Coordinates of C-alpha atoms and ligand atoms in Angstrom, one line a residue:
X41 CA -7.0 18.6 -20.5
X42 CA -7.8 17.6 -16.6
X43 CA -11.8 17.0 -16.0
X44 CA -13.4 19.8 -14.1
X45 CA -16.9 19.4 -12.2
X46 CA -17.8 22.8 -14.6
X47 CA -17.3 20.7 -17.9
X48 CA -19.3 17.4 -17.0
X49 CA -22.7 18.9 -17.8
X50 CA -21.8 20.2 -21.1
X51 CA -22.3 17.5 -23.2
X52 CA -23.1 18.9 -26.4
X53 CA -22.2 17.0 -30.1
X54 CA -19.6 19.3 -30.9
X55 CA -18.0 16.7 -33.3
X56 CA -17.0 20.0 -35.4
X57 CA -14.3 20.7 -32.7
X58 CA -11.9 17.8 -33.2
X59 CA -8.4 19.0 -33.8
X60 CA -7.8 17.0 -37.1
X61 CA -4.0 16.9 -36.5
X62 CA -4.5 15.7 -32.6
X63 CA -7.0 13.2 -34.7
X64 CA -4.3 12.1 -36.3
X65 CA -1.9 11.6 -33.8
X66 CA -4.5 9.5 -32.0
X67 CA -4.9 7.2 -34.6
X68 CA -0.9 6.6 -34.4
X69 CA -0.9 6.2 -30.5
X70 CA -4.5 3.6 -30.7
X71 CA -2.3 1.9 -34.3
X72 CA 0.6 0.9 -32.1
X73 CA -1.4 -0.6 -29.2
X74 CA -2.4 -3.1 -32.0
X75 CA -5.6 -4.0 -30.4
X76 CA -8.3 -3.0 -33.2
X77 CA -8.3 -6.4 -35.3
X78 CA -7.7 -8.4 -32.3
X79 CA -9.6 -11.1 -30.4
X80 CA -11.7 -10.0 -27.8
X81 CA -9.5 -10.7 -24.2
X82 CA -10.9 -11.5 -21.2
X83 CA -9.5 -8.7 -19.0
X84 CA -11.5 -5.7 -20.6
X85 CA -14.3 -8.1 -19.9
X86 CA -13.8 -8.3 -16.1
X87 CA -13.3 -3.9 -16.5
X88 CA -16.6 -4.1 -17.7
X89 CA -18.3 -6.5 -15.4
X90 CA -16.5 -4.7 -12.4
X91 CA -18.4 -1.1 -14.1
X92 CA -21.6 -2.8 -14.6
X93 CA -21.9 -4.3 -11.2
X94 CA -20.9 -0.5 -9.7
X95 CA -23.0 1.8 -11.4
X96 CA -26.5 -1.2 -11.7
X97 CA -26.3 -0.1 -15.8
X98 CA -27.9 -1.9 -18.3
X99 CA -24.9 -2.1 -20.8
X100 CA -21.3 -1.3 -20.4
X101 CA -19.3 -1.0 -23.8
X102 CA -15.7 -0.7 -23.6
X103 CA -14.6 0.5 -27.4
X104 CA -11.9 1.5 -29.2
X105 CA -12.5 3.9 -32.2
X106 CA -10.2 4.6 -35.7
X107 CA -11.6 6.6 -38.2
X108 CA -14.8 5.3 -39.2
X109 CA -16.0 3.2 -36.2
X110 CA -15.9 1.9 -33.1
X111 CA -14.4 -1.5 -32.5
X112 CA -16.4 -3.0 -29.2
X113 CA -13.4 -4.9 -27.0
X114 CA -16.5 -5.9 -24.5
X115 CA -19.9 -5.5 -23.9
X116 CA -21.7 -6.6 -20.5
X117 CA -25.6 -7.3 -21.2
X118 CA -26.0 -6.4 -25.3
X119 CA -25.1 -8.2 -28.0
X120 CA -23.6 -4.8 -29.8
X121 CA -20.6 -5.8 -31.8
X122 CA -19.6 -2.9 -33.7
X123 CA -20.4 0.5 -33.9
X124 CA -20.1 4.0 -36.4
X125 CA -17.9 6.5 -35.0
X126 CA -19.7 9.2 -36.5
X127 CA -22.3 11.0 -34.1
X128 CA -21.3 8.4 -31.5
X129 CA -20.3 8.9 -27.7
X130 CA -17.3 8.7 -28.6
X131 CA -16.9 11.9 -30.5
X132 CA -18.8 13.6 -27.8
X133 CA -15.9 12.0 -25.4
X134 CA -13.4 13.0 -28.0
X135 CA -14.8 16.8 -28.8
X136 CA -15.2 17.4 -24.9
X137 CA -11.7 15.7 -24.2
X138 CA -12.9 14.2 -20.8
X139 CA -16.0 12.6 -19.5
X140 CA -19.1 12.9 -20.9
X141 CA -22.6 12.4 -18.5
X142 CA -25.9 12.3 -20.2
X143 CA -28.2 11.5 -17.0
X144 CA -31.3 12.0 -19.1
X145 CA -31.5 11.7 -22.9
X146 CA -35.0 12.9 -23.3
X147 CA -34.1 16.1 -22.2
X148 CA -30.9 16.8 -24.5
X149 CA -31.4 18.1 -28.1
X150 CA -29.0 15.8 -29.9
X151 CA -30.8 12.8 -29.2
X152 CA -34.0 12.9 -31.7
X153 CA -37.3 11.5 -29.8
X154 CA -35.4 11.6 -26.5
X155 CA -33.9 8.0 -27.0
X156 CA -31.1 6.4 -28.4
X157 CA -31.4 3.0 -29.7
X158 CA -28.2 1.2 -29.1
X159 CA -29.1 -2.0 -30.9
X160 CA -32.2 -3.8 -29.6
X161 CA -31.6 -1.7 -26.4
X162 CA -33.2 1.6 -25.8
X163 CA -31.3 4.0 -23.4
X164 CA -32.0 7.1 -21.7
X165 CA -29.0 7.9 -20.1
X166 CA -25.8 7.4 -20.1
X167 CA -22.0 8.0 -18.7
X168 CA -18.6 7.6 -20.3
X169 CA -14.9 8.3 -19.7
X170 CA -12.0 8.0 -21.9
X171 CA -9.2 5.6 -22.3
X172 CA -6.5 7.6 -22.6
X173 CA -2.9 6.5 -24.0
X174 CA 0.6 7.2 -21.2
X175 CA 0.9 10.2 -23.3
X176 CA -2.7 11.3 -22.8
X177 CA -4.3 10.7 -25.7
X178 CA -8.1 9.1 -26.3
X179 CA -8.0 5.8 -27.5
X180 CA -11.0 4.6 -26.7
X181 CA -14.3 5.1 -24.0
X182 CA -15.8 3.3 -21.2
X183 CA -19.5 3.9 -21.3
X184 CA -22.1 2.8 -19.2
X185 CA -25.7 2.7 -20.0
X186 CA -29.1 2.8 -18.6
X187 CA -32.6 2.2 -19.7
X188 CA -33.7 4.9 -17.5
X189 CA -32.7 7.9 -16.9
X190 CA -30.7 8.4 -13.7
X191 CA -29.7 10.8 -11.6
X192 CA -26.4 12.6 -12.4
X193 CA -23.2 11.3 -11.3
X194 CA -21.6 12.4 -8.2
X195 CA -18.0 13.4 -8.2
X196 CA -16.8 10.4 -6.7
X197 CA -19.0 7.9 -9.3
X198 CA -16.9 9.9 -12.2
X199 CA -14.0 9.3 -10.4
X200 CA -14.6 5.5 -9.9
X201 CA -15.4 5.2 -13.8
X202 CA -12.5 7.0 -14.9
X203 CA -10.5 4.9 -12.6
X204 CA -11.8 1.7 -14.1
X205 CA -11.3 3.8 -17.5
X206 CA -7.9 3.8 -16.5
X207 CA -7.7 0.2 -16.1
X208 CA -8.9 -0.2 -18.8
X209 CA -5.7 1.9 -20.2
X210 CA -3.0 0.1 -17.9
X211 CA -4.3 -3.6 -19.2
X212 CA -3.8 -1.9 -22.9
X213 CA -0.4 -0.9 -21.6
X214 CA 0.4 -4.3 -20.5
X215 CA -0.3 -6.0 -23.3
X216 CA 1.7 -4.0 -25.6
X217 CA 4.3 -4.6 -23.5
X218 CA 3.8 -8.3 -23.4
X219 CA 3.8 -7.9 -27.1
X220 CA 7.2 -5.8 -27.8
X221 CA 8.8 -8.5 -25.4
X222 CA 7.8 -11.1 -27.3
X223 CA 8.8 -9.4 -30.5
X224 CA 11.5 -11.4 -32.8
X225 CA 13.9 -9.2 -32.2
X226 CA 14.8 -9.4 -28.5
X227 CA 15.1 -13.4 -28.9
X228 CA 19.0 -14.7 -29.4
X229 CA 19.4 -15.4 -33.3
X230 CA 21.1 -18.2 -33.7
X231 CA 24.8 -18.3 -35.6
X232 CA 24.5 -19.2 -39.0
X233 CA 25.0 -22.6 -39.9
X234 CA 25.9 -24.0 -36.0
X235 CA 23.7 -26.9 -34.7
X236 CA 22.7 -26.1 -31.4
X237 CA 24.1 -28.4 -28.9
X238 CA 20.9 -30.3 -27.3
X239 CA 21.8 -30.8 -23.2
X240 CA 20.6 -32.1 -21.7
X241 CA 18.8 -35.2 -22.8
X242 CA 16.2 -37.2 -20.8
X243 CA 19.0 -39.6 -19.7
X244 CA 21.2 -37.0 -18.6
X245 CA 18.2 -35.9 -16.6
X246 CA 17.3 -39.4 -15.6
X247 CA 20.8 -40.3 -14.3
X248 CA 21.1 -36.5 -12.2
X249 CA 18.1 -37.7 -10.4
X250 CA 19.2 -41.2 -9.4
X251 CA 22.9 -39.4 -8.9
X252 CA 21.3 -36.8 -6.2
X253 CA 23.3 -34.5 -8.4
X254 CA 20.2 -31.5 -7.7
X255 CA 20.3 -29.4 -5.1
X256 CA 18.2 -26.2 -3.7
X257 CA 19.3 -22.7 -3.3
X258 CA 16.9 -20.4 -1.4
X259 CA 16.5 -16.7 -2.0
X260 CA 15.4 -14.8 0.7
X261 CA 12.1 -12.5 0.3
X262 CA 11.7 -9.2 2.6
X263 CA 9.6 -7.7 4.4
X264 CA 10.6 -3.8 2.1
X265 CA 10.1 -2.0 5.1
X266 CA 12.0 -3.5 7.6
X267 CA 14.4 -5.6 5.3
X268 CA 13.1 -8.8 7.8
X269 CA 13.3 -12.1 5.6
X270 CA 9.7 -13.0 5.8
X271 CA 10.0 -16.1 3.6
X272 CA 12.5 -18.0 1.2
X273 CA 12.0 -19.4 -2.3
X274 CA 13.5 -22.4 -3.7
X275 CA 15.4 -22.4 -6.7
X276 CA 16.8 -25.9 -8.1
X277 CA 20.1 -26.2 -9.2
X278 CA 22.2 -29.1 -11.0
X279 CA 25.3 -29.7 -9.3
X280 CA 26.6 -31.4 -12.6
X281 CA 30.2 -33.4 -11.9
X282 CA 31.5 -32.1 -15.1
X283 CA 29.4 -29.0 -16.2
X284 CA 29.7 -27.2 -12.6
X285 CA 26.4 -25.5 -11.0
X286 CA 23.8 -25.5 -14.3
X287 CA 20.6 -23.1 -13.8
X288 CA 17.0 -24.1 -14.5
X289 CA 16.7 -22.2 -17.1
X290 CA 19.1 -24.8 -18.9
X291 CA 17.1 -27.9 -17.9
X292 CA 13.6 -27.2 -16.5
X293 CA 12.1 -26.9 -19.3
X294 CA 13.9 -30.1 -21.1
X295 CA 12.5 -32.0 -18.0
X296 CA 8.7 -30.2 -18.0
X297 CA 9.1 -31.5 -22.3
X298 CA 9.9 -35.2 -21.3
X299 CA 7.7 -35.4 -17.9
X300 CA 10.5 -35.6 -16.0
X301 CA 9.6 -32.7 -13.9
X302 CA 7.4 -34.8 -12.0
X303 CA 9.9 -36.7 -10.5
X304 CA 11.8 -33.9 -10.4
X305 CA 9.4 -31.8 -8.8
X306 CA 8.3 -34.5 -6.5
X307 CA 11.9 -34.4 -5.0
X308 CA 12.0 -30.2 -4.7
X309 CA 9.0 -30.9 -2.5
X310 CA 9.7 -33.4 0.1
X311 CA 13.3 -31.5 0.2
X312 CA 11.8 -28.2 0.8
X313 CA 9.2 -29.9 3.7
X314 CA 12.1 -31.7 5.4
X315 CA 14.5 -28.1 4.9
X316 CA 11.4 -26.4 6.7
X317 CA 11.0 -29.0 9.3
X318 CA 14.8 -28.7 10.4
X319 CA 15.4 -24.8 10.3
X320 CA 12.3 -24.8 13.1
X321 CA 13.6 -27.8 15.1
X322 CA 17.4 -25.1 15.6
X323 CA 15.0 -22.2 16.0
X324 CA 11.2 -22.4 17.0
X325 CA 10.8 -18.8 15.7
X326 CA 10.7 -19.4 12.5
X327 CA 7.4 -21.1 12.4
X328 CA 6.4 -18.2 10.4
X329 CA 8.5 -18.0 7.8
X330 CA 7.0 -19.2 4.4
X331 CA 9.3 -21.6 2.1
X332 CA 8.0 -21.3 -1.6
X333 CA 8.1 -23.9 -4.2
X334 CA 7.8 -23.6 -7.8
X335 CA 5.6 -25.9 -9.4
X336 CA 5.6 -26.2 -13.7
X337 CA 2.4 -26.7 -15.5
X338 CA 2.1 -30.6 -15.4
X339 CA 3.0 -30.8 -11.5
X340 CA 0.4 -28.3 -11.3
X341 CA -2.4 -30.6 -13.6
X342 CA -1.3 -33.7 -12.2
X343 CA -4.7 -35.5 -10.5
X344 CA -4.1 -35.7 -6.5
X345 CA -1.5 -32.8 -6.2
X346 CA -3.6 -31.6 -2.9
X347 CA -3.3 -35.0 -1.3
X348 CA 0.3 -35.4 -2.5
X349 CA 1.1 -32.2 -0.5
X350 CA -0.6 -32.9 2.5
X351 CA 1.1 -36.2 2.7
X352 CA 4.4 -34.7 2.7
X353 CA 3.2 -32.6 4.9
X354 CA 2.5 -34.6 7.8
X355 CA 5.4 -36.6 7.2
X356 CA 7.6 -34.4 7.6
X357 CA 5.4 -32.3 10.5
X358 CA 5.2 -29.0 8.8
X359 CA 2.0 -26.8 8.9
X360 CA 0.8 -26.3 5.6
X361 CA 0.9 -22.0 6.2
X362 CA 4.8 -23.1 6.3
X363 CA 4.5 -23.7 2.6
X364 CA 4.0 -21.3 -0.2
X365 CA 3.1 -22.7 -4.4
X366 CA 4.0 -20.5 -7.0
X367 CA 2.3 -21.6 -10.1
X368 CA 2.2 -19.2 -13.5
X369 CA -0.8 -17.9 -15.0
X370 CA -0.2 -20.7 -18.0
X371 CA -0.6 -23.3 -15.6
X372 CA -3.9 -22.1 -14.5
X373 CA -5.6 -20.8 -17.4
X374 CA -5.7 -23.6 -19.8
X375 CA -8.1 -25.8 -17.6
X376 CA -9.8 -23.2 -15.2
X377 CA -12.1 -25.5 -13.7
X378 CA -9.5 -28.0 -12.8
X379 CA -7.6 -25.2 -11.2
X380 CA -10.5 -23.5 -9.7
X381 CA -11.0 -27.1 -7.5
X382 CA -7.3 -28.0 -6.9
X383 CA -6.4 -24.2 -5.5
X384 CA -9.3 -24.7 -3.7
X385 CA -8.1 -27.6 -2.0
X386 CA -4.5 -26.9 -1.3
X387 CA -5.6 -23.6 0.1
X388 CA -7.8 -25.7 2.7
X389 CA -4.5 -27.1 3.7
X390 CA -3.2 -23.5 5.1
X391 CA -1.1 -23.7 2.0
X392 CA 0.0 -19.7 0.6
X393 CA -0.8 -19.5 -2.9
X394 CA 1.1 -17.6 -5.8
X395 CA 0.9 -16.4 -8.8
X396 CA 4.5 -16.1 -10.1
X397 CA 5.7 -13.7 -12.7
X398 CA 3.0 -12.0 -13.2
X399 CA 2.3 -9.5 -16.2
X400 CA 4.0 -11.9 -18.5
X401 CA 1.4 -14.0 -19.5
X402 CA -2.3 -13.5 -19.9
X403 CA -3.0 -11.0 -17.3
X404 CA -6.2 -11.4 -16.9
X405 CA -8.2 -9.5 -14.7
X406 CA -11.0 -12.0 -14.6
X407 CA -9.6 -14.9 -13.4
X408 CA -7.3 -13.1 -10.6
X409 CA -10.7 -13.0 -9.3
X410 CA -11.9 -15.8 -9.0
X411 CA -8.9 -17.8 -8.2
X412 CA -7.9 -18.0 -4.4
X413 CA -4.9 -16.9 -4.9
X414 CA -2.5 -15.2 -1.8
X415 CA 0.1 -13.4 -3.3
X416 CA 0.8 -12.1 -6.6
X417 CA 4.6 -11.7 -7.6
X418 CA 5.5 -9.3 -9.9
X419 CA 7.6 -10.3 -12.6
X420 CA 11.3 -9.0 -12.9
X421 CA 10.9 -7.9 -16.1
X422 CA 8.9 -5.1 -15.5
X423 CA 10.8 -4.2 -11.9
X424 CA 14.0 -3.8 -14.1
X425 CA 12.4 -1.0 -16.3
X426 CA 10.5 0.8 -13.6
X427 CA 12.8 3.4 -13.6
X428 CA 13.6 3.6 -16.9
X429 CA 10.0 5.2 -18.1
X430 CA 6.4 6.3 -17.2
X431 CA 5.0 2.9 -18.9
X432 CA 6.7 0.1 -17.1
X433 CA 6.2 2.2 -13.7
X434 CA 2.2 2.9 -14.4
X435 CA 2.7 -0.9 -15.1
X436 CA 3.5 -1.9 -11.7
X437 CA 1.5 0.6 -9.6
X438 CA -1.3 -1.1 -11.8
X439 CA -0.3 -4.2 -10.3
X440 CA 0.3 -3.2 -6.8
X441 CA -3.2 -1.3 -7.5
X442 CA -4.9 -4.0 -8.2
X443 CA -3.6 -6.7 -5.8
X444 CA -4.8 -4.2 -3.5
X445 CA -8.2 -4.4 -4.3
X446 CA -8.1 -8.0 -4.3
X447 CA -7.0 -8.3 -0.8
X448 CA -3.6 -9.8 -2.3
X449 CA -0.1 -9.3 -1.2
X450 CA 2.5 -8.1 -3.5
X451 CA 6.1 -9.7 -4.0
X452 CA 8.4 -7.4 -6.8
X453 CA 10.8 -9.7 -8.2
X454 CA 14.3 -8.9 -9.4
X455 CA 14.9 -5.9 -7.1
X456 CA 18.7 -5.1 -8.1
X457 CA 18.9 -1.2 -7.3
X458 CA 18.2 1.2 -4.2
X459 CA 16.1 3.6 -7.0
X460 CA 13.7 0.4 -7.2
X461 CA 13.6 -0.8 -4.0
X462 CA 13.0 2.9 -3.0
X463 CA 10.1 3.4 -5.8
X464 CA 8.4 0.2 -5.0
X465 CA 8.2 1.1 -1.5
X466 CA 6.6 4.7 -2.2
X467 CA 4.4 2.5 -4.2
X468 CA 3.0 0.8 -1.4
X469 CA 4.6 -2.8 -2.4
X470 CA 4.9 -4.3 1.0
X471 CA 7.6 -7.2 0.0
X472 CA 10.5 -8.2 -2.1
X473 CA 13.4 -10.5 -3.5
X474 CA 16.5 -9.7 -5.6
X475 CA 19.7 -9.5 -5.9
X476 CA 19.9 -6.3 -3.8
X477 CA 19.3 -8.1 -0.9
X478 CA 20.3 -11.3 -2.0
X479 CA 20.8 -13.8 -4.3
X480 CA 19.4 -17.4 -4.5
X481 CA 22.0 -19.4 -1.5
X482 CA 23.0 -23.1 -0.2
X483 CA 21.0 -23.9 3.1
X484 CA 24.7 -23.3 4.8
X485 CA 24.6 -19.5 3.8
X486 CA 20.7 -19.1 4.8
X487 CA 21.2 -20.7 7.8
X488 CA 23.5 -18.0 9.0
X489 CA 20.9 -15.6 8.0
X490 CA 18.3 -17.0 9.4
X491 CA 20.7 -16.8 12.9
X492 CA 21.1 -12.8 12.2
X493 CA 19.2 -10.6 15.1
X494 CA 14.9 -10.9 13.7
X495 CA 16.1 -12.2 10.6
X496 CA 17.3 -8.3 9.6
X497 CA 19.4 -8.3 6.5
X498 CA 21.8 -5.6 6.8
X499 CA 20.8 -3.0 4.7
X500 CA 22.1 -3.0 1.4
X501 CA 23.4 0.4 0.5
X502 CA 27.3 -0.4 0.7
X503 CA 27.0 -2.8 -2.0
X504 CA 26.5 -5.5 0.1
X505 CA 24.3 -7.7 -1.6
X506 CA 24.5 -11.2 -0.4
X507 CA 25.6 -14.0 -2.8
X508 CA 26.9 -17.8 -2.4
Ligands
LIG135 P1 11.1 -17.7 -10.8 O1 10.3 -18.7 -10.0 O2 10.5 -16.5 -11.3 O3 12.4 -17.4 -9.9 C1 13.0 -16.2 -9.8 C2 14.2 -16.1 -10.7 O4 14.7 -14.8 -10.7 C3 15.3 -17.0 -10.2 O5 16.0 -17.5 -11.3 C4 16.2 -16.0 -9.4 O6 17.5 -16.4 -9.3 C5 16.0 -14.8 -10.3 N1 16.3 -13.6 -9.6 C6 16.0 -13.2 -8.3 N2 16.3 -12.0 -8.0 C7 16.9 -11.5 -9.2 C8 17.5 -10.2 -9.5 O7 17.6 -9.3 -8.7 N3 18.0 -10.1 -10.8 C9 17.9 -11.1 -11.7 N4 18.4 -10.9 -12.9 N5 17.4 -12.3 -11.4 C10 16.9 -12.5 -10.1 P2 16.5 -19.0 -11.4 O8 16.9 -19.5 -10.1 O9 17.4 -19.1 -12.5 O10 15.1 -19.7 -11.8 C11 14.5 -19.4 -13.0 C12 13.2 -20.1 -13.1 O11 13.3 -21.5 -13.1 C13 12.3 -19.8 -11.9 O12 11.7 -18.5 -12.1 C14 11.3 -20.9 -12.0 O13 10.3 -20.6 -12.9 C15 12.1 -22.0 -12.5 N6 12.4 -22.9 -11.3 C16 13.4 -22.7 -10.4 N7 13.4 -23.7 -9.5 C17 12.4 -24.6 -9.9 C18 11.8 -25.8 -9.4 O14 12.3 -26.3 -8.3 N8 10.7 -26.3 -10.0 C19 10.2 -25.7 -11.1 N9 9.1 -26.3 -11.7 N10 10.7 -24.6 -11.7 C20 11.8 -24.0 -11.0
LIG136 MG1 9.1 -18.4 -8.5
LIG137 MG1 9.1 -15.3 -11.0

């Protein structure tokens, strides 16, 4: 049932009007979120900072409840780790199936004394909005707290906490997702009984460097609206004598294992900076376009990666906004106050920074914020299944949402159909890549895009996707 302004003052402890059977099919939709017995993660913390800060409460619980209690995913400002359900909030929330505002508990009859003792903290007032499963159903509150009593909420403070309710809801969506996909099942079995082949070794590796045997491909990324290639990322390839054109997939992480990814990765760079430098010597104009580079984990923690850059750099005469890094949230995460400093200085060289494939790994809401990140790119996974259900697509307007607030641009990955391109579009994602518009290509093939009239790609409805 929608919220109505005529509702939010009732809040009476009717917990004799739960629907036993909805009950029921609650506790199915909260069982297969899987996040009762879980660790606490740090995204529903930064919900609940981001609803403390807003509304100057005193505590902020954000809780999910089964049958018998309420299992606290984060507090900000008490120590309150668990909870019973029974005459709780959250049966108020549940009985009034919406919102629930108490602005002053001395004055309500279920609350004996006129306080409520939440654990060494005494409140008088208090708001709360449900986390509500894609199919609607309460799995959990957000409630705020005061130790005073305050005014009652205006229409648009409900709104704001049932948006960061909902947040709250699309991070719970997002991890089960992350979970299914990393569910046994979808990884290849192997065949019973073969022994996997294991190429290439560091030798192999060893020898393609000294051989010049890698090369880059470049996939242009567009501007959605006016299909104009706003920038290009580069994506290594093995030009193997034998073996043909091998993908990263099938070495990169071999190289990242034996550390040859630094040399590796050392190369990709001063290629890319030299690549830039020669595409604006033939054309001046495209001083603005933005060449991205992947970086792996151990580039990434390596000391003196700023002043590595900005050597290449200046030898090759490129301004740093010329150069984009896409790192992924595993690189950043494990040592944040390394990678608070070393964004900090790259970015100090004009350099755009990414955050690649995002939604796959950790998702955190906490660090996106404090990171000086530029762009974050949303992984193709979750483009591909945007239209095939509610989920995935609440999933990326989530994203989009939320880079958004966070004064970040958005790059959807994988765009491989007109319905998605169209979708993300109407979902106010301002840029792209895929193989809709095209696919990763030699320098030969870009150049001749980079010659077409703005740097327009046609548009792709006739099935003209570009490829090598
Ligand atoms: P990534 O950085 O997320 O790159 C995007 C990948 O998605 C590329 O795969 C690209 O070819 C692919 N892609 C782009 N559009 C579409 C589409 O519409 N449909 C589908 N199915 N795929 C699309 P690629 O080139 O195989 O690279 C895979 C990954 O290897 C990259 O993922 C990146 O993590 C890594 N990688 C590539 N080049 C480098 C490099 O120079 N250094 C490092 N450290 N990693 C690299
Ligand atoms: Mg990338
Ligand atoms: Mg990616």
């Amino acid at each position: 049932m929608p919220w109505s302004p005529e509702k939010m003052p009732s809040a009476e402890l009717q917990t004799g009007s739960i629907d036993w059977p909805q009950e029921d099919a609650r506790l199915t939709a909260l069982a297969a979120t899987e996040i009762l017995d879980t660790e606490p993660e740090p995204s529903f913390d930064a919900i609940t900072r981001l609803s403390a800060a807003y509304f100057h409460a005193d505590t902020v619980l954000l809780g999910f409840a089964d049958a018998s209690r309420i299992w606290i995913k984060s507090y900000w400002g008490e120590a309150v780790r668990e909870l019973p359900r029974s005459r709780s909030i959250f049966e108020m929330v549940l009985a009034e199936d919406g919102p629930v505002v108490v602005p002053d508990i001395s004055k309500h009859p279920d609350f004996e004394g006129g306080r409520m003792t939440l654990r060494r903290l005494d409140v008088a007032s208090f708001a709360s909005a449900p986390v509500r499963s894609s199919c609607g159903r309460i799995l959990g509150a957000l409630t705020i707290f005061g130790c005073q009593p305050r005014r009652a909420m205006a229409l648009d403070e409900l709104r704001m906490l049932e948006s960061l309710a909902d947040m709250a809801a699309s991070q719970l969506e997002l991890r089960q997702l992350r979970n299914s996909m990393a569910a046994p099942g979808v990884r290849q079995t192997r065949i019973e009984g073969e022994i996997p082949e294991k190429w290439p070794r560091e030798a192999d590796l060893r020898h393609a460097l000294e051989q010049r045997e890698f090369v880059l491909y470049y996939q242009p990324e567009v501007d959605l609206a006016t299909l104009r290639i706003v920038g290009l990322e580069a994506l290594i390839r093995w030009s193997h004598p034998q073996r043909g054109l091998v993908q990263p997939m099938d070495f990169i992480p071999i190289a990242e294992e034996c550390g040859l990814i630094l040399p590796i990765g050392d190369w990709g760079l001063s290629e890319v900076c030299k690549q830039i430098k020669r595409w604006c010597v033939d054309n001046p104009t495209l001083q603005s376009l933005r060449v991205c580079v992947n970086l792996s984990a151990r580039q990434f923690a390596r000391a003196g990666l700023a002043d590595h850059v900005e050597a290449l750099l200046r030898q090759s005469d490129v301004s740093g906004r010329q150069l984009g890094l896409e790192m992924t949230e595993s690189s950043l995460i494990p040592n944040m106050g390394t990678a608070l400093e070393v964004l900090g200085s790259l970015r100090r060289l004009g350099v755009s920074l990414l955050m690649d494939d995002f939604g796959t790994g950790y998702s955190s809401l906490s660090y996106l914020h404090s990171f000086p990140l530029d762009v974050l790119k949303i992984d193709r996974s979750f483009v591909g299944r945007m239209t095939e259900g509610e989920q995935p697509l609440q999933i990326v307007r989530t994203i989009i949402e939320l880079a958004r607030v966070l004064g970040m641009d958005v790059v959807a990955e994988g765009i491989e159909t007109r319905e998605q391109y169209h979708l993300l579009r109407d979902l106010g994602c301002r840029f792209g890549q895929g193989f809709l518009f095209a696919r990763p290509l030699p320098v030969e093939t870009v150049n001749v895009l980079l010659r077409l009239p703005g740097c327009v790609l046609p548009d792709p409805g006739a099935g003209m996707a570009l490829s090598a």
